[in-house]
mmCIF file of C-alpha atoms in Angstrom:
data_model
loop_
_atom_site.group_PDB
_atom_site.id
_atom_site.type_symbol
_atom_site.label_atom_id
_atom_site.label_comp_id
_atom_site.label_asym_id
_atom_site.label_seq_id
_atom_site.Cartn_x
_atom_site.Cartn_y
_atom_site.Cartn_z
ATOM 1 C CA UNK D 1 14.955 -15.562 3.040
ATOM 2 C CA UNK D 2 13.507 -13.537 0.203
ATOM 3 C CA UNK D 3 14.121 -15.916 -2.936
ATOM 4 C CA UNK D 4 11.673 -14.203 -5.703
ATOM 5 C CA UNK D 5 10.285 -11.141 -5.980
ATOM 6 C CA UNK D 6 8.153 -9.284 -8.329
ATOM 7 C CA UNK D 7 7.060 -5.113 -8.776
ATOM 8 C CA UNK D 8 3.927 -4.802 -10.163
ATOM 9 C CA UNK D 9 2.153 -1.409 -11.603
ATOM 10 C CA UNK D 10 -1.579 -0.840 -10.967
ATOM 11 C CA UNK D 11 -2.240 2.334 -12.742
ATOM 12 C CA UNK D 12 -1.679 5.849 -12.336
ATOM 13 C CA UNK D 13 -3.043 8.848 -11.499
ATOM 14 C CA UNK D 14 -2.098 12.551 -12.919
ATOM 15 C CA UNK D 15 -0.763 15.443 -10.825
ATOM 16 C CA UNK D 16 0.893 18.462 -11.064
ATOM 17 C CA UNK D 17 4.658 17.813 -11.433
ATOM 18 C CA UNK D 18 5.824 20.727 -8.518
ATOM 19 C CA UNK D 19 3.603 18.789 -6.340
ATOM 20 C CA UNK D 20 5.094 15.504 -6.789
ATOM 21 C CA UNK D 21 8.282 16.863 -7.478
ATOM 22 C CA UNK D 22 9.221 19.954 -7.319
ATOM 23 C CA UNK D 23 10.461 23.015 -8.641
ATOM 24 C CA UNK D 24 12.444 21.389 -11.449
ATOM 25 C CA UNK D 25 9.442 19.403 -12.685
ATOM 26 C CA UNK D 26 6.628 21.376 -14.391
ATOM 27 C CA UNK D 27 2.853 20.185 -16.001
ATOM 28 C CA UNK D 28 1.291 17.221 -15.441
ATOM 29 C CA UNK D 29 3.029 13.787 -14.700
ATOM 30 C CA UNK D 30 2.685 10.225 -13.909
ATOM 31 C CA UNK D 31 2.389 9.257 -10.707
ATOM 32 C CA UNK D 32 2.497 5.046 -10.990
ATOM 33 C CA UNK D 33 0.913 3.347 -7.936
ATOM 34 C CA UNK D 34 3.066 0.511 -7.650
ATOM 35 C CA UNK D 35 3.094 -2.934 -5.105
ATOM 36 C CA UNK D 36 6.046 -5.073 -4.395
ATOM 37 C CA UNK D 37 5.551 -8.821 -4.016
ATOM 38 C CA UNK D 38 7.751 -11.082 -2.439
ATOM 39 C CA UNK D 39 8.199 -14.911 -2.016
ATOM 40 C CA UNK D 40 9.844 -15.624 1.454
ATOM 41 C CA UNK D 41 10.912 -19.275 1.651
ATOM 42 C CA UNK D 42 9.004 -20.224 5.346
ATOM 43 C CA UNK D 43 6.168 -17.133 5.624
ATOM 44 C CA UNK D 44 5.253 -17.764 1.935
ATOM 45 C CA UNK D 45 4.290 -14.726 -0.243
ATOM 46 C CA UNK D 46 4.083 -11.404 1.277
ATOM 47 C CA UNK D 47 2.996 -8.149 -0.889
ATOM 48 C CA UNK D 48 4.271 -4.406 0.173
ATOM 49 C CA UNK D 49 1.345 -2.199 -0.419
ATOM 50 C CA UNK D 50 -1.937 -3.369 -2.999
ATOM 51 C CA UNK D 51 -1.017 -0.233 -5.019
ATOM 52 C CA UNK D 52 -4.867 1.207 -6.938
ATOM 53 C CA UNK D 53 -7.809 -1.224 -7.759
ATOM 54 C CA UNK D 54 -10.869 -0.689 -9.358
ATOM 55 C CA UNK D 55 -12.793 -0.114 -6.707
ATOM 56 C CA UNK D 56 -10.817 3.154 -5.804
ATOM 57 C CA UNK D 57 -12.896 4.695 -8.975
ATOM 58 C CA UNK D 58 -16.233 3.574 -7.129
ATOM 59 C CA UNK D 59 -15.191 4.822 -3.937
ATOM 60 C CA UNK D 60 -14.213 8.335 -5.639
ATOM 61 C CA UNK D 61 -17.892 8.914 -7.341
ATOM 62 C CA UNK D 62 -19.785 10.593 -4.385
ATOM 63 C CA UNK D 63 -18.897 13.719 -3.016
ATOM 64 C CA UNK D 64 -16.418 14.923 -1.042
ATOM 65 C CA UNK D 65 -14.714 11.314 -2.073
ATOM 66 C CA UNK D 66 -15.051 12.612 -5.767
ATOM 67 C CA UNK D 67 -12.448 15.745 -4.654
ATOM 68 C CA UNK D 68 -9.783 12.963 -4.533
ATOM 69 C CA UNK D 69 -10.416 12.176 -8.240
ATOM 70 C CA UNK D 70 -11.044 15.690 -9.184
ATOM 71 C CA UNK D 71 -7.072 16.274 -7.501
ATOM 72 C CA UNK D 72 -5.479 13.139 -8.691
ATOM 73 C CA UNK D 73 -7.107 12.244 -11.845
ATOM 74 C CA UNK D 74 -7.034 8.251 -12.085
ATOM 75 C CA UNK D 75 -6.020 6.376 -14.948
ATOM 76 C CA UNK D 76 -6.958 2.670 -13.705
ATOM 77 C CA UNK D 77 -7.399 -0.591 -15.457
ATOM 78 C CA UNK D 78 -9.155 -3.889 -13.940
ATOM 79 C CA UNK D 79 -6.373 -6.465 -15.161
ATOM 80 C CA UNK D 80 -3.453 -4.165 -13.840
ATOM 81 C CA UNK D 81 -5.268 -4.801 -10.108
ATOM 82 C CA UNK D 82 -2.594 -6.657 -8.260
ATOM 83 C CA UNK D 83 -4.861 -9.298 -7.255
ATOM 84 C CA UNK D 84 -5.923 -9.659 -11.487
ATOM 85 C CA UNK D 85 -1.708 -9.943 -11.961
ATOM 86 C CA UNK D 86 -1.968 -12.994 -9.566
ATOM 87 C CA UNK D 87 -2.507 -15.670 -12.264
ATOM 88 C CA UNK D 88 0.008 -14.726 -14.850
ATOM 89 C CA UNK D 89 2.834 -15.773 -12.090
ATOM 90 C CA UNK D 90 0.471 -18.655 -11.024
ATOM 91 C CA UNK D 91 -1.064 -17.561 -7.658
ATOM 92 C CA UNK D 92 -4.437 -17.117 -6.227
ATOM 93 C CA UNK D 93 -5.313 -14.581 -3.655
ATOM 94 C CA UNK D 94 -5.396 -16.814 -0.876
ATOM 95 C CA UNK D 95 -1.382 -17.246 -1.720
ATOM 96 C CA UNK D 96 -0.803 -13.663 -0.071
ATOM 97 C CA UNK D 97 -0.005 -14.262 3.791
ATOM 98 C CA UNK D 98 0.799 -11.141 4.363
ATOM 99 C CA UNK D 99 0.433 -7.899 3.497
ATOM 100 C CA UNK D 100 2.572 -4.888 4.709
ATOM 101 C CA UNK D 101 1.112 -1.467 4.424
ATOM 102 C CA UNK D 102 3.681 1.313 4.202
ATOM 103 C CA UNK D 103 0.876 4.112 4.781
ATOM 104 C CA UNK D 104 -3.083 5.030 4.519
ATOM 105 C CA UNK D 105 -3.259 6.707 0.934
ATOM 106 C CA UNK D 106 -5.880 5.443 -1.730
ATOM 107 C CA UNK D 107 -3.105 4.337 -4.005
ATOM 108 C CA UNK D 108 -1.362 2.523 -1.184
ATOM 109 C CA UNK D 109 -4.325 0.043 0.126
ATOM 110 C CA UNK D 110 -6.885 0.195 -3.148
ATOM 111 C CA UNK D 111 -6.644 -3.769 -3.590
ATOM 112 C CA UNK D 112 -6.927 -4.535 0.714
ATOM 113 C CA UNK D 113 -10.357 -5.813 0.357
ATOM 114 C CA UNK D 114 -8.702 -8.435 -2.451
ATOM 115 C CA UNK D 115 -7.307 -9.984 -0.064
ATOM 116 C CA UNK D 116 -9.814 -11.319 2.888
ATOM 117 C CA UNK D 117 -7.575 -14.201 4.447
ATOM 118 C CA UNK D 118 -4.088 -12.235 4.389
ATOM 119 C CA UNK D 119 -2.429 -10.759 8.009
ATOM 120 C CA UNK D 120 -2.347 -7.020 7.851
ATOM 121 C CA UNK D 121 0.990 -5.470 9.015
ATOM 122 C CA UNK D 122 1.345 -1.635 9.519
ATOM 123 C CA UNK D 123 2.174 1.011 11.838
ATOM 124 C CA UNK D 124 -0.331 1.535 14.906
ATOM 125 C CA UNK D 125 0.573 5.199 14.408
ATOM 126 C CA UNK D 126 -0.297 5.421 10.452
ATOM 127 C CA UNK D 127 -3.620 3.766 11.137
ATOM 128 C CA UNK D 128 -4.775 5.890 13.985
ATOM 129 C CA UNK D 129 -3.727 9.009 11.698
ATOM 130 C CA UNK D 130 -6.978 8.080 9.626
ATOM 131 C CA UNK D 131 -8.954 5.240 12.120
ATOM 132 C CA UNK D 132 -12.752 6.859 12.312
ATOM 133 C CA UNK D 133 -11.749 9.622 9.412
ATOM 134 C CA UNK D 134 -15.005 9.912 7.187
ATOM 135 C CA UNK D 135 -15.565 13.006 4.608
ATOM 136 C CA UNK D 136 -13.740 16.137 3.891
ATOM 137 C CA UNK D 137 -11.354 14.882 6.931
ATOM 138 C CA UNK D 138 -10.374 11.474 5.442
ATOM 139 C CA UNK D 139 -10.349 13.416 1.915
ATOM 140 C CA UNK D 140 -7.686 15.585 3.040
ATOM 141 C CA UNK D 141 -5.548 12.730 4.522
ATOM 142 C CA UNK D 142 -5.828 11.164 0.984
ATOM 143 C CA UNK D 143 -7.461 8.484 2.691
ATOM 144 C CA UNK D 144 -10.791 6.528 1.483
ATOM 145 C CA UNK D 145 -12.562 4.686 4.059
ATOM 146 C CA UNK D 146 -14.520 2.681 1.499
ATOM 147 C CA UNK D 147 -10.795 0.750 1.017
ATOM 148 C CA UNK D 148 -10.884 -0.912 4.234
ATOM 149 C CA UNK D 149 -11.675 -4.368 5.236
ATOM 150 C CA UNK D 150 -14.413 -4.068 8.147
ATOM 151 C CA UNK D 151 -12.102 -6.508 10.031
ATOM 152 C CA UNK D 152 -8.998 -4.441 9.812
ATOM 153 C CA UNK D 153 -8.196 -4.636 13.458
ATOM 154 C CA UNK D 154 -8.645 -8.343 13.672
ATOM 155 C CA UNK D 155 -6.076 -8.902 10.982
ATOM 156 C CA UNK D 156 -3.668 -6.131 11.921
ATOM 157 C CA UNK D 157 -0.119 -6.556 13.670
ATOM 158 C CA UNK D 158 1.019 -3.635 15.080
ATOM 159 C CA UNK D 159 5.168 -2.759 13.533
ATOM 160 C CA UNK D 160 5.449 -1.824 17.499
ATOM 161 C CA UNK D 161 4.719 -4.953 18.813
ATOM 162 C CA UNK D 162 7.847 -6.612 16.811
ATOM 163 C CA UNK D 163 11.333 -7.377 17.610
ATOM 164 C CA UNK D 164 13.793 -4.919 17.067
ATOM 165 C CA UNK D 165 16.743 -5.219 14.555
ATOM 166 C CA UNK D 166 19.959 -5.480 16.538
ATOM 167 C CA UNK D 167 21.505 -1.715 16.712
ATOM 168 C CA UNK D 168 18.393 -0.142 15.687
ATOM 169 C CA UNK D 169 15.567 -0.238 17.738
ATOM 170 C CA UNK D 170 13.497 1.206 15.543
ATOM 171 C CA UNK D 171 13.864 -1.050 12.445
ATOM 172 C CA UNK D 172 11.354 -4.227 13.210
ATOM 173 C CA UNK D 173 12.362 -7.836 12.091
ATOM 174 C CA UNK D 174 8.892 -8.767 10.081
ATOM 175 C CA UNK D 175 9.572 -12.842 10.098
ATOM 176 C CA UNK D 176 12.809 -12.818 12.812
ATOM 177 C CA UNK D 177 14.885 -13.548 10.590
ATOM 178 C CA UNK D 178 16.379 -10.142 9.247
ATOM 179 C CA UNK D 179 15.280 -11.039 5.763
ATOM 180 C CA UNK D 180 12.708 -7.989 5.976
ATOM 181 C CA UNK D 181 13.177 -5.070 8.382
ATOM 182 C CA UNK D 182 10.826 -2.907 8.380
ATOM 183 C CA UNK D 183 12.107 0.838 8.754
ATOM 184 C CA UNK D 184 10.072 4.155 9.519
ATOM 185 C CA UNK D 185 9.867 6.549 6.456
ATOM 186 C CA UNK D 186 8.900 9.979 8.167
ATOM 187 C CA UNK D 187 7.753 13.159 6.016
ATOM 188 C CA UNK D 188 5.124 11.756 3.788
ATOM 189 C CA UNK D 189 2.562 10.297 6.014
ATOM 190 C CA UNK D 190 2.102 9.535 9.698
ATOM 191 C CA UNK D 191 3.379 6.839 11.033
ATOM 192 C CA UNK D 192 4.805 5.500 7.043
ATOM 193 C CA UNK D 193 7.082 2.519 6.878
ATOM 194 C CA UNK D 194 9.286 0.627 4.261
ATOM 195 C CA UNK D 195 10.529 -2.546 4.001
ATOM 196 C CA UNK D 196 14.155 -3.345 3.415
ATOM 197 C CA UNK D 197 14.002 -7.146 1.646
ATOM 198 C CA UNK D 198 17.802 -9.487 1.575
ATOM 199 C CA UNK D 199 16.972 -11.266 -1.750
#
């Protein structure tokens, strides 16, 4: 069972409201890169997406990585790093068990590489939407390939490989349990999930 959780914000970047929004919503807004972490009572502490990072900045300076930047200007701050939040609510890194990653976007997985011991669970087909993408290619996926732990694979359980929720078979019981399904979020990004959390 989920017994605490906590959202945290990790900066922002600024976009074009009609993108982000629509119509209704003109000039620039906000767009807050948020991660969700949650303290299950057996599986320990489990974070939903690592939201931005510092090092999203350095993997933005060279060209065509800078085109992400130049798009979606960041607005990023070292404490407000999810893994820099950690001590404030008394945890280290090597706390996080697991991380669940909803998609492949820079302001999705900008803190993965804080987190070297944690078990990576996401959609086979969301990572091999951008698996091998480099340049202009990963650019236009929204995808920077300087995010990703080198051991990726290792670490990764596949959403597929998990039980099914009873009625749905294509919500996935996370711990077996049914205190977090994970469902499939279609539109946004290949292969994107969410998690639906009983706290």
């Amino acid at each position: 069972m989920i017994t605490r959780w906590h959202l945290l914000e990790t900066g922002y970047c600024r976009v074009d409201g009609r993108v982000a929004y629509g119509e209704k919503e003109r000039g620039k807004v906000n767009c807050y890169a948020t991660c969700a972490l949650l303290h299950h009572t057996e599986k320990g502490w489990l974070l939903f997406d690592t939201g931005y990072a510092p090092r999203v900045v350095e993997a933005t300076h060279d060209f065509p990585y800078s085109l992400y930047a130049m798009a979606t200007p960041l607005h990023i701050r070292p404490e407000r790093a999810a893994v820099n939040q950690l001590p404030r609510l008394g945890l280290s890194p090597a706390d996080i068990q697991t991380i669940v990653v909803s998609h492949f976007h820079a302001d999705h997985i900008g803190g993965l590489l804080d987190f070297p011991e944690a078990v990576l669970v996401c959609s086979r087909d969301a990572y091999a939407a951008v698996a091998g993408l480099t340049g202009l290619a990963a650019v236009r996926r929204a995808f920077l390939p300087a995010l990703m732990p080198p051991d990726f694979v290792e670490r990764a359980v596949w959403t597929e490989t998990l039980s099914a929720t009873t009625g749905k078979p294509e919500h996935r019981d996370l711990f077996g349990d049914g205190s977090c399904v994970l469902v499939p979020l279609p539109g946004h990004a290949a292969g994107q999930i969410g998690l639906l959390a009983a706290t």
